[in-house]
Amino acid sequence: MTGGHDTPVVGQSAAWHEWLAAIASERMHHAWLLSGARGLGKRAFARAAAAELVRQPGAPLPEVDGHPDILILDHLPANDDEAKKKAEGKPYQTKRNITVDQVRGMIRRLVTKPTLGERRAIVIDPADDMEKGAVNALLKALEEPPAGTYFLLVTHQPGRLLPTIRSRCRVLRFAALDGEELDAVIRREAPQADASARTAAIAAAQGSPGMALDIVEHDLGGIHALMVRILAQGDPEFALRGALADEMGGRPARDRQLAALELARAVLVQGLRDAPRRRQLAIIDAYGALTRLATQAPTYNFDAGLLIMEIGGLLASAAMPREAAR
């Protein structure tokens, strides 16, 4: 990003221009909801938007990390051992939620004015994952926002937020990318991907560059094809689920398991569009169960084989009437 005008996230120029126009206006709204599916670049956008917000006139764009007027609330390490891994730059497991203590700590900082300029940015990423006490504490801050403080709430599922939170925010919507945009992202970020891998990733990603890159990086093309088959025809003999486990491998990396979970949810969303109403209910139930698994998987040590079989079972349950699935 240069000069504060180039779009920091591919495919989101409309949202970026709306943000720049708001910064330039005399009455900028104090709370923003960055809303859209996972993988559309909301995290990178929020950080770039925060940097642009606190930038001093005529000064270069500041670094986000360590900036005194940019506070980012996201998932903390799960425990002291995981915190050490983070400090060493290693992969680490996180807590399931953004805690009330994090939000209260942020609120305590709001009693002082911004340090370097007139504006302060608070990024909560994702706001969907705040625990109940954190949501209530944040609501009080949104009701009486300090002068110069602006909130950016990243949300994948805005319906999970309280209506009282949503009503105090201006929504900034993130659009799905088209096939050509996704192909350009994959070519740039994963030049090793061949044409068939790119085609599979684009078909499965639902316009999400993050999802497309995960599919390419973790070689999920075969897994995607099996998931689509299970959802379309069921798996009464467990053969497709066995193939799914074989495709996943005996000791897959944690990141690959998490990417497969997200892929399964994407397959269900695609299947929901054209499904008859009776089947839609089964798909919604399966999606809810997968979502619960996805929130637990980063912190629980699931057996990889059992996890992929559970994913396959949920897809199979959505492929047939609910009575048959039982």
Tab-separated table of C-alpha atoms in Angstrom:
chain	number	residue	atom	x	y	z
A	1	MET	CA	0.000	0.000	0.000
A	2	THR	CA	1.411	3.386	-0.951
A	3	GLY	CA	0.259	6.902	-0.391
A	4	GLY	CA	-2.735	5.718	1.630
A	5	HIS	CA	-4.836	5.122	-1.483
A	6	ASP	CA	-3.873	1.723	-2.894
A	7	THR	CA	-6.212	-1.009	-1.748
A	8	PRO	CA	-4.462	-3.138	0.921
A	9	VAL	CA	-6.582	-6.242	0.216
A	10	VAL	CA	-7.296	-7.708	-3.217
A	11	GLY	CA	-10.896	-7.289	-4.329
A	12	GLN	CA	-11.896	-4.883	-1.543
A	13	SER	CA	-11.338	-1.518	-3.205
A	14	ALA	CA	-14.923	-0.400	-2.507
A	15	ALA	CA	-14.546	-1.022	1.227
A	16	TRP	CA	-11.147	0.712	1.287
A	17	HIS	CA	-12.387	3.806	-0.518
A	18	GLU	CA	-15.343	3.962	1.874
A	19	TRP	CA	-12.912	3.854	4.796
A	20	LEU	CA	-10.700	6.595	3.344
A	21	ALA	CA	-13.746	8.782	2.700
A	22	ALA	CA	-14.842	8.303	6.300
A	23	ILE	CA	-11.419	9.284	7.649
A	24	ALA	CA	-11.512	12.433	5.535
A	25	SER	CA	-14.994	13.387	6.705
A	26	GLU	CA	-15.666	15.736	9.587
A	27	ARG	CA	-17.992	13.350	11.430
A	28	MET	CA	-16.547	9.881	11.248
A	29	HIS	CA	-18.567	7.117	12.903
A	30	HIS	CA	-16.876	5.744	16.008
A	31	ALA	CA	-17.534	1.995	15.507
A	32	TRP	CA	-17.254	-0.168	12.391
A	33	LEU	CA	-18.270	-3.743	11.676
A	34	LEU	CA	-15.979	-5.393	9.110
A	35	SER	CA	-18.387	-8.033	7.865
A	36	GLY	CA	-17.888	-10.900	5.451
A	37	ALA	CA	-16.965	-14.552	5.095
A	38	ARG	CA	-13.691	-15.938	6.381
A	39	GLY	CA	-10.677	-15.524	4.154
A	40	LEU	CA	-11.673	-12.277	2.445
A	41	GLY	CA	-8.837	-10.293	4.028
A	42	LYS	CA	-10.680	-8.573	6.875
A	43	ARG	CA	-7.785	-9.062	9.293
A	44	ALA	CA	-5.225	-7.464	6.988
A	45	PHE	CA	-7.735	-4.735	6.106
A	46	ALA	CA	-8.385	-3.901	9.774
A	47	ARG	CA	-4.693	-3.466	10.473
A	48	ALA	CA	-4.136	-1.344	7.395
A	49	ALA	CA	-7.222	0.713	8.246
A	50	ALA	CA	-5.964	1.271	11.799
A	51	ALA	CA	-2.583	2.430	10.506
A	52	GLU	CA	-4.246	4.819	8.055
A	53	LEU	CA	-6.478	6.159	10.815
A	54	VAL	CA	-3.624	7.105	13.166
A	55	ARG	CA	-1.219	8.282	10.463
A	56	GLN	CA	-0.001	11.820	11.075
A	57	PRO	CA	-0.511	14.353	8.228
A	58	GLY	CA	2.350	14.113	5.767
A	59	ALA	CA	3.962	11.227	7.641
A	60	PRO	CA	4.592	7.736	6.249
A	61	LEU	CA	2.255	4.915	7.177
A	62	PRO	CA	3.171	3.731	10.690
A	63	GLU	CA	3.882	0.174	11.768
A	64	VAL	CA	0.922	-1.456	13.472
A	65	ASP	CA	2.790	-3.697	15.911
A	66	GLY	CA	3.829	-1.733	18.966
A	67	HIS	CA	2.074	1.463	17.955
A	68	PRO	CA	0.789	3.171	21.132
A	69	ASP	CA	-2.460	4.255	19.476
A	70	ILE	CA	-3.350	0.910	17.875
A	71	LEU	CA	-4.665	-1.764	20.214
A	72	ILE	CA	-5.484	-5.192	18.793
A	73	LEU	CA	-7.538	-7.684	20.781
A	74	ASP	CA	-7.309	-11.207	19.402
A	75	HIS	CA	-6.915	-14.723	20.749
A	76	LEU	CA	-4.233	-15.005	23.434
A	77	PRO	CA	-2.000	-18.084	23.774
A	78	ALA	CA	-3.789	-20.925	25.545
A	79	ASN	CA	-1.295	-21.110	28.413
A	80	ASP	CA	2.255	-20.193	29.463
A	81	ASP	CA	3.832	-22.913	27.329
A	82	GLU	CA	1.961	-21.698	24.257
A	83	ALA	CA	2.971	-18.113	25.092
A	84	LYS	CA	6.625	-19.219	25.012
A	85	LYS	CA	6.065	-20.760	21.584
A	86	LYS	CA	4.580	-17.488	20.359
A	87	ALA	CA	7.536	-15.519	21.722
A	88	GLU	CA	9.881	-17.894	19.871
A	89	GLY	CA	7.959	-17.446	16.635
A	90	LYS	CA	6.655	-21.017	16.671
A	91	PRO	CA	3.078	-22.183	15.950
A	92	TYR	CA	0.998	-21.985	19.113
A	93	GLN	CA	-2.489	-22.823	20.333
A	94	THR	CA	-4.835	-20.065	21.441
A	95	LYS	CA	-7.660	-19.611	23.880
A	96	ARG	CA	-11.124	-20.203	22.478
A	97	ASN	CA	-12.400	-16.708	23.246
A	98	ILE	CA	-11.398	-13.084	23.560
A	99	THR	CA	-11.747	-12.582	27.292
A	100	VAL	CA	-13.444	-10.012	29.458
A	101	ASP	CA	-10.062	-9.189	31.008
A	102	GLN	CA	-8.722	-8.226	27.576
A	103	VAL	CA	-11.642	-5.879	26.976
A	104	ARG	CA	-11.424	-4.392	30.462
A	105	GLY	CA	-7.712	-3.813	29.981
A	106	MET	CA	-8.465	-2.005	26.726
A	107	ILE	CA	-11.115	0.137	28.429
A	108	ARG	CA	-8.654	1.176	31.149
A	109	ARG	CA	-6.389	2.567	28.444
A	110	LEU	CA	-9.195	4.717	27.078
A	111	VAL	CA	-9.124	7.059	30.077
A	112	THR	CA	-6.027	8.701	28.585
A	113	LYS	CA	-5.863	10.582	25.305
A	114	PRO	CA	-4.153	9.090	22.244
A	115	THR	CA	-0.372	9.277	22.566
A	116	LEU	CA	0.934	10.530	19.222
A	117	GLY	CA	-2.038	12.230	17.600
A	118	GLU	CA	-5.749	12.751	17.974
A	119	ARG	CA	-6.950	9.283	17.012
A	120	ARG	CA	-6.760	5.802	18.503
A	121	ALA	CA	-7.788	2.533	16.803
A	122	ILE	CA	-9.168	-0.512	18.636
A	123	VAL	CA	-9.276	-3.698	16.537
A	124	ILE	CA	-11.182	-6.735	17.885
A	125	ASP	CA	-10.465	-9.769	15.742
A	126	PRO	CA	-12.803	-11.549	15.596
A	127	ALA	CA	-15.544	-9.902	17.597
A	128	ASP	CA	-17.583	-13.109	17.077
A	129	ASP	CA	-15.346	-14.845	19.612
A	130	MET	CA	-15.755	-12.504	22.570
A	131	GLU	CA	-17.028	-14.217	25.700
A	132	LYS	CA	-20.263	-12.894	27.204
A	133	GLY	CA	-18.629	-10.654	29.793
A	134	ALA	CA	-16.365	-9.172	27.130
A	135	VAL	CA	-19.370	-8.326	24.955
A	136	ASN	CA	-21.118	-6.539	27.830
A	137	ALA	CA	-17.970	-4.592	28.703
A	138	LEU	CA	-17.474	-3.570	25.075
A	139	LEU	CA	-21.090	-2.424	24.822
A	140	LYS	CA	-20.525	0.123	27.581
A	141	ALA	CA	-17.501	1.505	25.709
A	142	LEU	CA	-19.487	1.738	22.467
A	143	GLU	CA	-22.314	3.565	24.239
A	144	GLU	CA	-19.965	6.263	25.541
A	145	PRO	CA	-16.947	6.261	23.207
A	146	PRO	CA	-14.036	8.504	24.224
A	147	ALA	CA	-13.219	11.294	21.812
A	148	GLY	CA	-10.770	10.189	19.140
A	149	THR	CA	-11.291	6.457	19.733
A	150	TYR	CA	-12.505	4.305	16.859
A	151	PHE	CA	-13.477	0.631	16.996
A	152	LEU	CA	-13.021	-1.888	14.171
A	153	LEU	CA	-14.850	-5.148	14.868
A	154	VAL	CA	-13.896	-7.977	12.527
A	155	THR	CA	-16.811	-10.388	12.185
A	156	HIS	CA	-17.340	-13.532	10.126
A	157	GLN	CA	-20.871	-14.062	11.475
A	158	PRO	CA	-22.422	-10.736	12.509
A	159	GLY	CA	-25.578	-12.555	13.626
A	160	ARG	CA	-23.604	-13.887	16.602
A	161	LEU	CA	-23.160	-10.343	17.934
A	162	LEU	CA	-25.781	-8.717	20.131
A	163	PRO	CA	-28.195	-6.466	18.245
A	164	THR	CA	-27.173	-3.682	20.645
A	165	ILE	CA	-23.575	-4.054	19.405
A	166	ARG	CA	-24.547	-4.174	15.735
A	167	SER	CA	-26.841	-1.163	16.048
A	168	ARG	CA	-23.951	1.007	17.221
A	169	CYS	CA	-21.705	0.080	14.301
A	170	ARG	CA	-21.487	1.153	10.712
A	171	VAL	CA	-21.159	-1.937	8.510
A	172	LEU	CA	-18.296	-2.249	6.054
A	173	ARG	CA	-19.088	-5.215	3.810
A	174	PHE	CA	-16.444	-7.392	2.190
A	175	ALA	CA	-17.205	-8.830	-1.223
A	176	ALA	CA	-16.370	-12.295	-2.523
A	177	LEU	CA	-13.763	-12.312	-5.290
A	178	ASP	CA	-14.563	-13.520	-8.790
A	179	GLY	CA	-12.699	-16.378	-10.450
A	180	GLU	CA	-10.179	-14.185	-12.243
A	181	GLU	CA	-9.299	-12.326	-9.047
A	182	LEU	CA	-8.870	-15.595	-7.159
A	183	ASP	CA	-6.708	-17.009	-9.925
A	184	ALA	CA	-4.499	-13.913	-9.777
A	185	VAL	CA	-4.111	-14.266	-6.014
A	186	ILE	CA	-3.175	-17.944	-6.279
A	187	ARG	CA	-0.692	-17.290	-9.086
A	188	ARG	CA	0.971	-14.580	-7.032
A	189	GLU	CA	0.943	-16.247	-3.601
A	190	ALA	CA	1.293	-19.914	-4.643
A	191	PRO	CA	3.120	-19.962	-7.990
A	192	GLN	CA	3.825	-23.691	-7.553
A	193	ALA	CA	0.131	-24.514	-8.001
A	194	ASP	CA	-0.666	-26.046	-11.379
A	195	ALA	CA	-3.796	-25.329	-13.413
A	196	SER	CA	-5.801	-28.228	-11.960
A	197	ALA	CA	-4.976	-27.194	-8.379
A	198	ARG	CA	-5.985	-23.603	-9.112
A	199	THR	CA	-9.231	-24.744	-10.724
A	200	ALA	CA	-10.144	-26.910	-7.733
A	201	ALA	CA	-9.287	-24.131	-5.279
A	202	ILE	CA	-11.366	-21.555	-7.142
A	203	ALA	CA	-14.341	-23.927	-7.345
A	204	ALA	CA	-14.259	-24.636	-3.610
A	205	ALA	CA	-13.311	-21.251	-2.210
A	206	GLN	CA	-16.609	-19.372	-2.696
A	207	GLY	CA	-14.736	-16.215	-3.563
A	208	SER	CA	-12.456	-16.389	-0.515
A	209	PRO	CA	-8.741	-15.947	-1.310
A	210	GLY	CA	-7.815	-17.234	2.142
A	211	MET	CA	-9.760	-20.433	1.537
A	212	ALA	CA	-8.308	-20.807	-1.969
A	213	LEU	CA	-4.752	-20.498	-0.676
A	214	ASP	CA	-5.448	-22.970	2.139
A	215	ILE	CA	-6.740	-25.508	-0.385
A	216	VAL	CA	-3.620	-25.113	-2.511
A	217	GLU	CA	-1.166	-24.983	0.395
A	218	HIS	CA	-2.584	-28.059	2.123
A	219	ASP	CA	-3.314	-29.994	-1.076
A	220	LEU	CA	-7.032	-30.286	-0.336
A	221	GLY	CA	-8.267	-30.736	-3.896
A	222	GLY	CA	-8.854	-34.476	-3.455
A	223	ILE	CA	-10.464	-33.965	-0.059
A	224	HIS	CA	-12.798	-31.369	-1.549
A	225	ALA	CA	-13.902	-33.738	-4.302
A	226	LEU	CA	-14.699	-36.456	-1.750
A	227	MET	CA	-16.587	-34.031	0.493
A	228	VAL	CA	-18.739	-32.926	-2.436
A	229	ARG	CA	-19.507	-36.564	-3.284
A	230	ILE	CA	-20.454	-37.409	0.311
A	231	LEU	CA	-22.800	-34.442	0.531
A	232	ALA	CA	-24.360	-35.256	-2.841
A	233	GLN	CA	-24.940	-38.991	-2.415
A	234	GLY	CA	-24.372	-39.900	1.225
A	235	ASP	CA	-22.031	-42.653	2.366
A	236	PRO	CA	-24.076	-45.614	3.646
A	237	GLU	CA	-21.190	-48.077	3.281
A	238	PHE	CA	-18.577	-45.727	4.814
A	239	ALA	CA	-16.401	-46.177	1.713
A	240	LEU	CA	-16.134	-42.457	0.961
A	241	ARG	CA	-15.333	-41.659	4.575
A	242	GLY	CA	-12.551	-44.230	4.449
A	243	ALA	CA	-11.219	-42.605	1.294
A	244	LEU	CA	-11.453	-39.235	3.032
A	245	ALA	CA	-9.338	-40.515	5.936
A	246	ASP	CA	-6.793	-41.967	3.499
A	247	GLU	CA	-6.614	-38.668	1.632
A	248	MET	CA	-6.081	-36.766	4.882
A	249	GLY	CA	-3.235	-39.060	5.907
A	250	GLY	CA	-2.218	-40.680	9.170
A	251	ARG	CA	-0.557	-37.729	10.904
A	252	PRO	CA	-1.712	-34.521	9.197
A	253	ALA	CA	-0.475	-31.182	10.468
A	254	ARG	CA	-2.859	-29.232	12.683
A	255	ASP	CA	-3.155	-26.501	10.051
A	256	ARG	CA	-4.257	-29.047	7.468
A	257	GLN	CA	-6.945	-30.381	9.792
A	258	LEU	CA	-8.258	-26.870	10.482
A	259	ALA	CA	-8.240	-26.070	6.760
A	260	ALA	CA	-10.243	-29.253	6.093
A	261	LEU	CA	-12.805	-28.193	8.691
A	262	GLU	CA	-13.232	-24.818	7.004
A	263	LEU	CA	-13.467	-26.535	3.635
A	264	ALA	CA	-16.245	-28.821	4.896
A	265	ARG	CA	-18.216	-25.809	6.097
A	266	ALA	CA	-17.765	-24.186	2.692
A	267	VAL	CA	-19.048	-27.354	0.985
A	268	LEU	CA	-22.164	-27.259	3.174
A	269	VAL	CA	-22.805	-23.606	2.372
A	270	GLN	CA	-22.576	-24.390	-1.331
A	271	GLY	CA	-24.926	-27.337	-0.912
A	272	LEU	CA	-27.464	-25.253	0.981
A	273	ARG	CA	-28.230	-22.996	-1.948
A	274	ASP	CA	-30.079	-25.487	-4.127
A	275	ALA	CA	-31.247	-27.973	-1.500
A	276	PRO	CA	-34.974	-28.575	-0.825
A	277	ARG	CA	-36.199	-27.221	2.498
A	278	ARG	CA	-36.219	-30.571	4.319
A	279	ARG	CA	-32.603	-31.152	3.390
A	280	GLN	CA	-31.686	-27.560	4.230
A	281	LEU	CA	-32.506	-28.278	7.876
A	282	ALA	CA	-30.085	-31.206	7.917
A	283	ILE	CA	-27.388	-29.093	6.257
A	284	ILE	CA	-27.878	-26.325	8.815
A	285	ASP	CA	-27.606	-28.842	11.655
A	286	ALA	CA	-24.400	-30.273	10.182
A	287	TYR	CA	-22.982	-26.777	9.693
A	288	GLY	CA	-23.657	-25.949	13.339
A	289	ALA	CA	-21.887	-29.107	14.481
A	290	LEU	CA	-18.911	-28.369	12.230
A	291	THR	CA	-18.750	-24.844	13.603
A	292	ARG	CA	-18.566	-26.215	17.134
A	293	LEU	CA	-15.794	-28.563	16.049
A	294	ALA	CA	-13.942	-25.685	14.416
A	295	THR	CA	-13.997	-23.654	17.633
A	296	GLN	CA	-12.698	-26.628	19.648
A	297	ALA	CA	-10.085	-27.950	17.234
A	298	PRO	CA	-7.437	-25.234	17.756
A	299	THR	CA	-7.208	-25.987	21.472
A	300	TYR	CA	-8.265	-29.655	21.774
A	301	ASN	CA	-6.029	-32.529	20.748
A	302	PHE	CA	-8.460	-34.428	18.548
A	303	ASP	CA	-7.344	-37.707	17.011
A	304	ALA	CA	-6.840	-36.827	13.340
A	305	GLY	CA	-8.512	-39.995	12.051
A	306	LEU	CA	-11.548	-39.598	14.272
A	307	LEU	CA	-11.831	-35.915	13.376
A	308	ILE	CA	-11.928	-36.496	9.626
A	309	MET	CA	-14.409	-39.351	10.089
A	310	GLU	CA	-16.607	-37.029	12.161
A	311	ILE	CA	-16.420	-34.432	9.405
A	312	GLY	CA	-17.386	-37.064	6.844
A	313	GLY	CA	-20.223	-38.276	9.044
A	314	LEU	CA	-21.673	-34.788	9.355
A	315	LEU	CA	-21.508	-34.310	5.594
A	316	ALA	CA	-23.226	-37.678	5.107
A	317	SER	CA	-25.958	-36.740	7.601
A	318	ALA	CA	-26.750	-33.694	5.490
A	319	ALA	CA	-27.033	-35.754	2.311
A	320	MET	CA	-30.199	-37.558	3.328
A	321	PRO	CA	-33.411	-36.959	5.286
A	322	ARG	CA	-32.801	-36.488	8.977
A	323	GLU	CA	-34.507	-39.774	9.909
A	324	ALA	CA	-32.196	-41.729	7.638
A	325	ALA	CA	-29.148	-39.894	8.965
A	326	ARG	CA	-29.935	-41.124	12.450
